Amino acid sequence: MKKYFLPLFLLSLVMFLTGCEMVVFQPEGPQARSILELINFSIVMMLFVIVVVFALFIYIVWKYRETAKNKDYEPEEEKGSIALEITWTVIPLLIVIALTIPTVLVTFAVEDVPKGYEDKEPITIHVTAADWKWIFSYPEEDIQTVNYVNIPIETPILFKLTSASTMQSFWVPQLGGQKYAMANMENELYLLAERPGTFMGRNTNFNGQGYAYMDFDVVAKTEADYEKWVQDVKQTAPTLTEEKYMHILYPGVVGRMTFNETHLQWVNHADHDAQIFLHQETYRNYYHTKGEGYEREYNTIEPRSSEEGGHNHGKRD
Amino acid sequence: MGNGIKFSEILVTGDPLILASQIAILLTSIAIVAGLTYFNKWSWLWREWLTTVDHKKIGIMYIIAGVVMFFRGGMDGLMMRAQTSQPGLEILSSQHYNEVFTAHGVIMILFMAMPLLIGLMNVIIPLQIGARDVAFPQLNALSFWLFFSGAMLFNIAFVIGGAPDAGWTSYFPLAGKEFTPNVGNNYYAISLQIAGIGTLMSGINFIVTILKMRTKGMTLMRMPMFTWTSFIASIIIVAAFPIFTVALGYMALDRIFGTHIFTISGGGEPMHWANLFWLWGHPEVYIVALPAFGIFSEIIATHSRKNLYGYSSMVISIVGIAILSMLVWVHHFYTMGSGPVVNSVFSITTMLIAVPTGMKIFNWLFTMRKGRIQMTNAMLWSLAFIPTFTIGGVTGVMLAMAAADYQYHNTMFLVAHFHYVLIPGVVFAVFAALYYWWPKMFGFTLNEKIGRWHFWLFNIGFNMTFMPMFFLGLKGMSRRMFTYQEGLGWEPLLLVSFAGSLILAAGFAAFCYNIYWSFRYASRDVSNDPWDGRTLEWATASPVQHYNFAKLPEVTGIDAYWKMKKEGTTGLIKEEIEPVHMPSNSGIPFFMGVVFTIVGLFLVFEWLIPALIASFLIFVGLIMRSFDYDDGYYVGVDEVTKTEQSWRGDL
Ligand code: HEM
Ligand SMILES: [Cu+2]
Ligand SMILES: [Cu+2]
């Protein structure tokens, strides 16, 4: 064991230091930062546990291994020791308590408006996950985007999550933790970006064939840039029609899109009795339409080209 | 006829990999049938195996099935690692990858870990408590054949009708007809139901066996730790599996009969599935982990030549783990948005499991302290378990912290964590157990030298495969992704992981070679007690006589056999031998297994009328059983005496 643990550990360390950035360790907002502090604290505690257990393990196995010299040694029977057993019950208990307190605090904190920004008016953005794309509706600006979302910096954003089909999980690791998007219900998630940049977002909850392509970009802009973008959209983007929206809901992978007006005027999938748009026959794909038919009927799944939807995650603009 | 599948669609076509498998399956089947006929082994197979009610043979059949399933699940793992070793590869299509990880997860948990551990329980527990069989031998055979039926149904899915593709968790609404209308996920609902009924019956059987069949003097607090942990695991089975039975029943209703229990349309509630699934699913992890803990306890004590340190606190800790295991299921979906209060409560219950688990780790360490540690293969696997499982454990605590889990949930970090728990906690235990108890099952030991190759390759490969996944998760890679773009910084880690999985596979190959080599060349001159064991199974011959004990042993303390050796009371007095009562073989369990497979297949295809007709055969089996007045038979004193003399020498 010991023989390769060290090299392996060093290897991991090297990958850790030189490799591409680890998004969880690069928070760009207060929610992600407070979670990271919690994670760092837990890592320290857990490293302590690992060091103790590994050290004891190595010491005991080395010291008491059978060698040519101790072949005749017959160990004595040993019942146990109340004092020792209490020790290794109480110490883990203390560690658990030490971890519980910050866990509860952070778990409550990330549900709320980010600390320090309580006075700032939050922007609400409706997130509708569908197979296999992300739809963002700005009710105040009356704008709708697909597979990317622009936000102003230093402004709390209230994402209202729902789904038009399967269950998805909305995750922007550099801004905060994830939450599920479910049909006929709504989850709320506050995120805030402190600096301009493009941050990777992704669905983490498996939902079928296009799942791997179900990522999006969160583009944080200065307030002025954000306003400019809103004005641009107002002037140049096409207006969303009901027909177009139904087309977007159709299962498949699409690139980025931008519209004036939102689908909330026809349906809010979060409503408990919202209409469900099913495309059962489209999903009945693989075995029965493979071969030629497969190509023809099921060619909506294509990786997006990098201009369309590829992202340079983590890099600041 | 229902509307599930047309005759023309039964065979999966259009994929070269699947075509190759179909041909391979066909050829293997022909080879097996031809071989059995050529060597005239059909009646041997029927008499000695298919109809057996002997707990040791049933155990061996479970173990063989489990090893074969490990091979299948491992191949799936390799395919996944190969597919993701580079960005944009197309070894597997998206759909195929989805089927592969679904099959991998289900097979590894339900058709690899479960049968291997239940198999070991079967072989060892009656021996450890000084019994001649389990409480209900024929029920035991039925459990096996139902498990086998379920496993076979699940395994043919990918060539007949199409494989399940909604993950081993089979979350709704994805797993409902709305989003996966093909028959694939019917296989999940039906085959796991059949296997699960078998498991539930095993659980009941072992509870009764351990409560009622212990030999004289074997009080609960003198039971070997493997028996204790299996006992608690059986209780968890009986507590948790009915939940899964109900959930799968609802799933079958939704998918086959068009109800709306878990759907999103028609007023269904998909979250109920997640709750029911994990109410079973988390305890399920402990159903496989607890017996494994017992195995390590036995092996560490024996190979340190000391008794188990802190026996009572070991028992308390497994009871504590069992209770807590039922109270943590929400940690699988903190992100569902149940609110910070609920999430905080479940964070605490989850982290509390670390306390009894820590107790066990320290008790194992202190069992070795002041001992004399013999480095056999069985012991090496038990030693390797401690540090690797500790990594799995501490990352588990990290995942337990709700807010932190918002960043790990459903990422590769999670995949790394549960492999660091399940592989040391189940696979290492099974390997350790096989090296340790092999002579009891087959009358020879596995080769230690080849075993070293097996050990080192597997361990190096394992860490190389799964350690990078922790970092992949932190780099934002979610689980179940069949491909990814370049430039995310994942490539080197995924490549290392793929290389690791090849080494891991080489380790498994060394294990298979070891079995082959040892079958052919290992010395058959192995004593009844090759490791200087402490518990009663070592008081029997290697391989164990079919009646287990000529005279049921009497127990006066913990580590009964060790005590008998110290006191010199291991011998057998000829005059004390009496006829031994044994249960007769029966073909009914096998028949039931076949019937359940047929009914299951019809249900999967949604051919309801044939399913209804075929299910009458289940009642035929039940009626046959109730008119079965066979009370078993006696093994005569002469035969017992002769058998005992063959390994003990003169009595
Ligand atoms: C033998 C070597 C193994 C390899 C190479 C391997 C590889 C993998 C990989 C790569 C995944 C993630 C797939 C993905 O999310 O894209 C996975 C998932 C999984 N593995 Fe393994 N694994 C191995 C052994 C095991 C064992 C021994 C168990 C259980 C006892 C196990 C249980 C699971 C489960 C439950 C999943 C989740 C499946 C799902 O997402 O539905 N694996 N495995
Ligand atoms: Cu919900
Ligand atoms: Cu759990």
Short mmCIF file of N, CA, C and O in Angstrom, two decimals, chain A residues 97-134:
data_model
loop_
_atom_site.label_atom_id
_atom_site.label_comp_id
_atom_site.label_asym_id
_atom_site.label_seq_id
_atom_site.Cartn_x
_atom_site.Cartn_y
_atom_site.Cartn_z
N ILE A 97 -19.41 17.40 15.37
CA ILE A 97 -20.03 18.64 15.86
C ILE A 97 -19.34 19.85 15.24
O ILE A 97 -19.99 20.79 14.76
N ALA A 98 -18.02 19.78 15.17
CA ALA A 98 -17.27 20.90 14.59
C ALA A 98 -17.66 21.12 13.13
O ALA A 98 -17.65 22.24 12.64
N LEU A 99 -17.99 20.03 12.44
CA LEU A 99 -18.38 20.18 11.03
C LEU A 99 -19.84 20.62 10.90
O LEU A 99 -20.22 21.30 9.95
N THR A 100 -20.65 20.18 11.86
CA THR A 100 -22.08 20.46 11.76
C THR A 100 -22.36 21.96 11.81
O THR A 100 -23.15 22.48 11.01
N ILE A 101 -21.69 22.64 12.72
CA ILE A 101 -22.04 24.05 12.93
C ILE A 101 -21.85 24.88 11.66
O ILE A 101 -22.82 25.48 11.18
N PRO A 102 -20.68 24.87 11.05
CA PRO A 102 -20.57 25.66 9.81
C PRO A 102 -21.46 25.13 8.69
O PRO A 102 -21.95 25.90 7.86
N THR A 103 -21.68 23.80 8.67
CA THR A 103 -22.53 23.25 7.62
C THR A 103 -23.92 23.86 7.69
O THR A 103 -24.48 24.32 6.69
N VAL A 104 -24.48 23.88 8.91
CA VAL A 104 -25.83 24.42 9.05
C VAL A 104 -25.84 25.90 8.69
O VAL A 104 -26.71 26.36 7.95
N LEU A 105 -24.83 26.63 9.16
CA LEU A 105 -24.80 28.06 8.88
C LEU A 105 -24.76 28.33 7.38
O LEU A 105 -25.53 29.13 6.85
N VAL A 106 -23.86 27.63 6.68
CA VAL A 106 -23.73 27.88 5.24
C VAL A 106 -24.97 27.38 4.51
O VAL A 106 -25.45 28.02 3.56
N THR A 107 -25.52 26.27 4.96
CA THR A 107 -26.71 25.74 4.28
C THR A 107 -27.85 26.76 4.34
O THR A 107 -28.58 26.95 3.37
N PHE A 108 -27.98 27.43 5.49
CA PHE A 108 -28.99 28.48 5.58
C PHE A 108 -28.58 29.71 4.75
O PHE A 108 -29.41 30.28 4.04
N ALA A 109 -27.28 30.06 4.83
CA ALA A 109 -26.84 31.30 4.18
C ALA A 109 -27.07 31.27 2.67
O ALA A 109 -27.51 32.26 2.09
N VAL A 110 -26.81 30.12 2.03
CA VAL A 110 -26.89 30.12 0.57
C VAL A 110 -28.32 30.13 0.06
O VAL A 110 -28.56 30.26 -1.14
N GLU A 111 -29.28 29.99 0.95
CA GLU A 111 -30.68 30.09 0.51
C GLU A 111 -31.11 31.55 0.36
O GLU A 111 -32.13 31.85 -0.24
N ASP A 112 -30.34 32.44 0.98
CA ASP A 112 -30.77 33.84 1.06
C ASP A 112 -30.05 34.73 0.05
O ASP A 112 -29.11 34.30 -0.60
N VAL A 113 -30.49 35.97 0.02
CA VAL A 113 -29.79 36.97 -0.78
C VAL A 113 -28.34 37.02 -0.29
O VAL A 113 -28.09 37.01 0.90
N PRO A 114 -27.39 37.02 -1.22
CA PRO A 114 -25.98 37.02 -0.82
C PRO A 114 -25.67 38.14 0.18
O PRO A 114 -26.15 39.26 0.03
N LYS A 115 -24.87 37.77 1.17
CA LYS A 115 -24.50 38.72 2.23
C LYS A 115 -23.83 39.96 1.65
O LYS A 115 -23.00 39.87 0.77
N GLY A 116 -24.19 41.11 2.17
CA GLY A 116 -23.58 42.35 1.71
C GLY A 116 -24.33 42.98 0.56
O GLY A 116 -24.04 44.10 0.15
N TYR A 117 -25.30 42.24 -0.02
CA TYR A 117 -26.03 42.79 -1.16
C TYR A 117 -27.53 42.84 -0.87
O TYR A 117 -28.35 42.84 -1.78
N GLU A 118 -27.85 42.86 0.44
CA GLU A 118 -29.26 42.78 0.82
C GLU A 118 -30.06 43.99 0.32
O GLU A 118 -31.26 43.88 0.06
N ASP A 119 -29.40 45.14 0.20
CA ASP A 119 -30.16 46.34 -0.17
C ASP A 119 -30.38 46.45 -1.67
O ASP A 119 -31.20 47.19 -2.15
N LYS A 120 -29.60 45.68 -2.40
CA LYS A 120 -29.68 45.81 -3.85
C LYS A 120 -30.91 45.06 -4.36
O LYS A 120 -31.16 43.93 -3.96
N GLU A 121 -31.66 45.67 -5.24
CA GLU A 121 -32.86 45.03 -5.80
C GLU A 121 -32.44 43.82 -6.64
O GLU A 121 -31.69 43.95 -7.61
N PRO A 122 -32.90 42.59 -6.30
CA PRO A 122 -32.50 41.43 -7.10
C PRO A 122 -33.21 41.42 -8.45
O PRO A 122 -34.29 41.97 -8.60
N ILE A 123 -32.56 40.79 -9.41
CA ILE A 123 -33.18 40.56 -10.73
C ILE A 123 -33.70 39.14 -10.74
O ILE A 123 -33.01 38.21 -10.31
N THR A 124 -34.92 38.95 -11.24
CA THR A 124 -35.46 37.60 -11.33
C THR A 124 -35.26 37.08 -12.75
O THR A 124 -35.57 37.77 -13.73
N ILE A 125 -34.76 35.87 -12.85
CA ILE A 125 -34.65 35.21 -14.15
C ILE A 125 -35.28 33.83 -14.04
O ILE A 125 -34.94 33.06 -13.13
N HIS A 126 -36.22 33.53 -14.89
CA HIS A 126 -36.83 32.20 -14.90
C HIS A 126 -35.97 31.26 -15.72
O HIS A 126 -35.63 31.57 -16.86
N VAL A 127 -35.65 30.12 -15.14
CA VAL A 127 -34.86 29.12 -15.86
C VAL A 127 -35.77 27.95 -16.17
O VAL A 127 -36.36 27.37 -15.26
N THR A 128 -35.89 27.63 -17.44
CA THR A 128 -36.69 26.47 -17.82
C THR A 128 -35.75 25.47 -18.48
O THR A 128 -35.17 25.75 -19.53
N ALA A 129 -35.59 24.31 -17.85
CA ALA A 129 -34.77 23.28 -18.46
C ALA A 129 -35.66 22.42 -19.34
O ALA A 129 -36.80 22.13 -18.98
N ALA A 130 -35.16 22.08 -20.50
CA ALA A 130 -35.91 21.18 -21.38
C ALA A 130 -34.92 20.18 -21.94
O ALA A 130 -33.72 20.29 -21.72
N ASP A 131 -35.40 19.15 -22.64
CA ASP A 131 -34.49 18.16 -23.22
C ASP A 131 -33.92 18.73 -24.51
O ASP A 131 -34.64 18.82 -25.50
N TRP A 132 -32.74 19.11 -24.66
CA TRP A 132 -31.62 19.18 -23.79
C TRP A 132 -31.00 20.55 -23.92
O TRP A 132 -29.98 20.72 -24.54
N LYS A 133 -31.72 21.52 -23.38
CA LYS A 133 -31.27 22.92 -23.48
C LYS A 133 -31.76 23.69 -22.28
O LYS A 133 -32.65 23.24 -21.54
N TRP A 134 -31.17 24.86 -22.08
CA TRP A 134 -31.55 25.73 -20.98
C TRP A 134 -32.19 26.98 -21.54
O TRP A 134 -31.63 27.64 -22.41
#
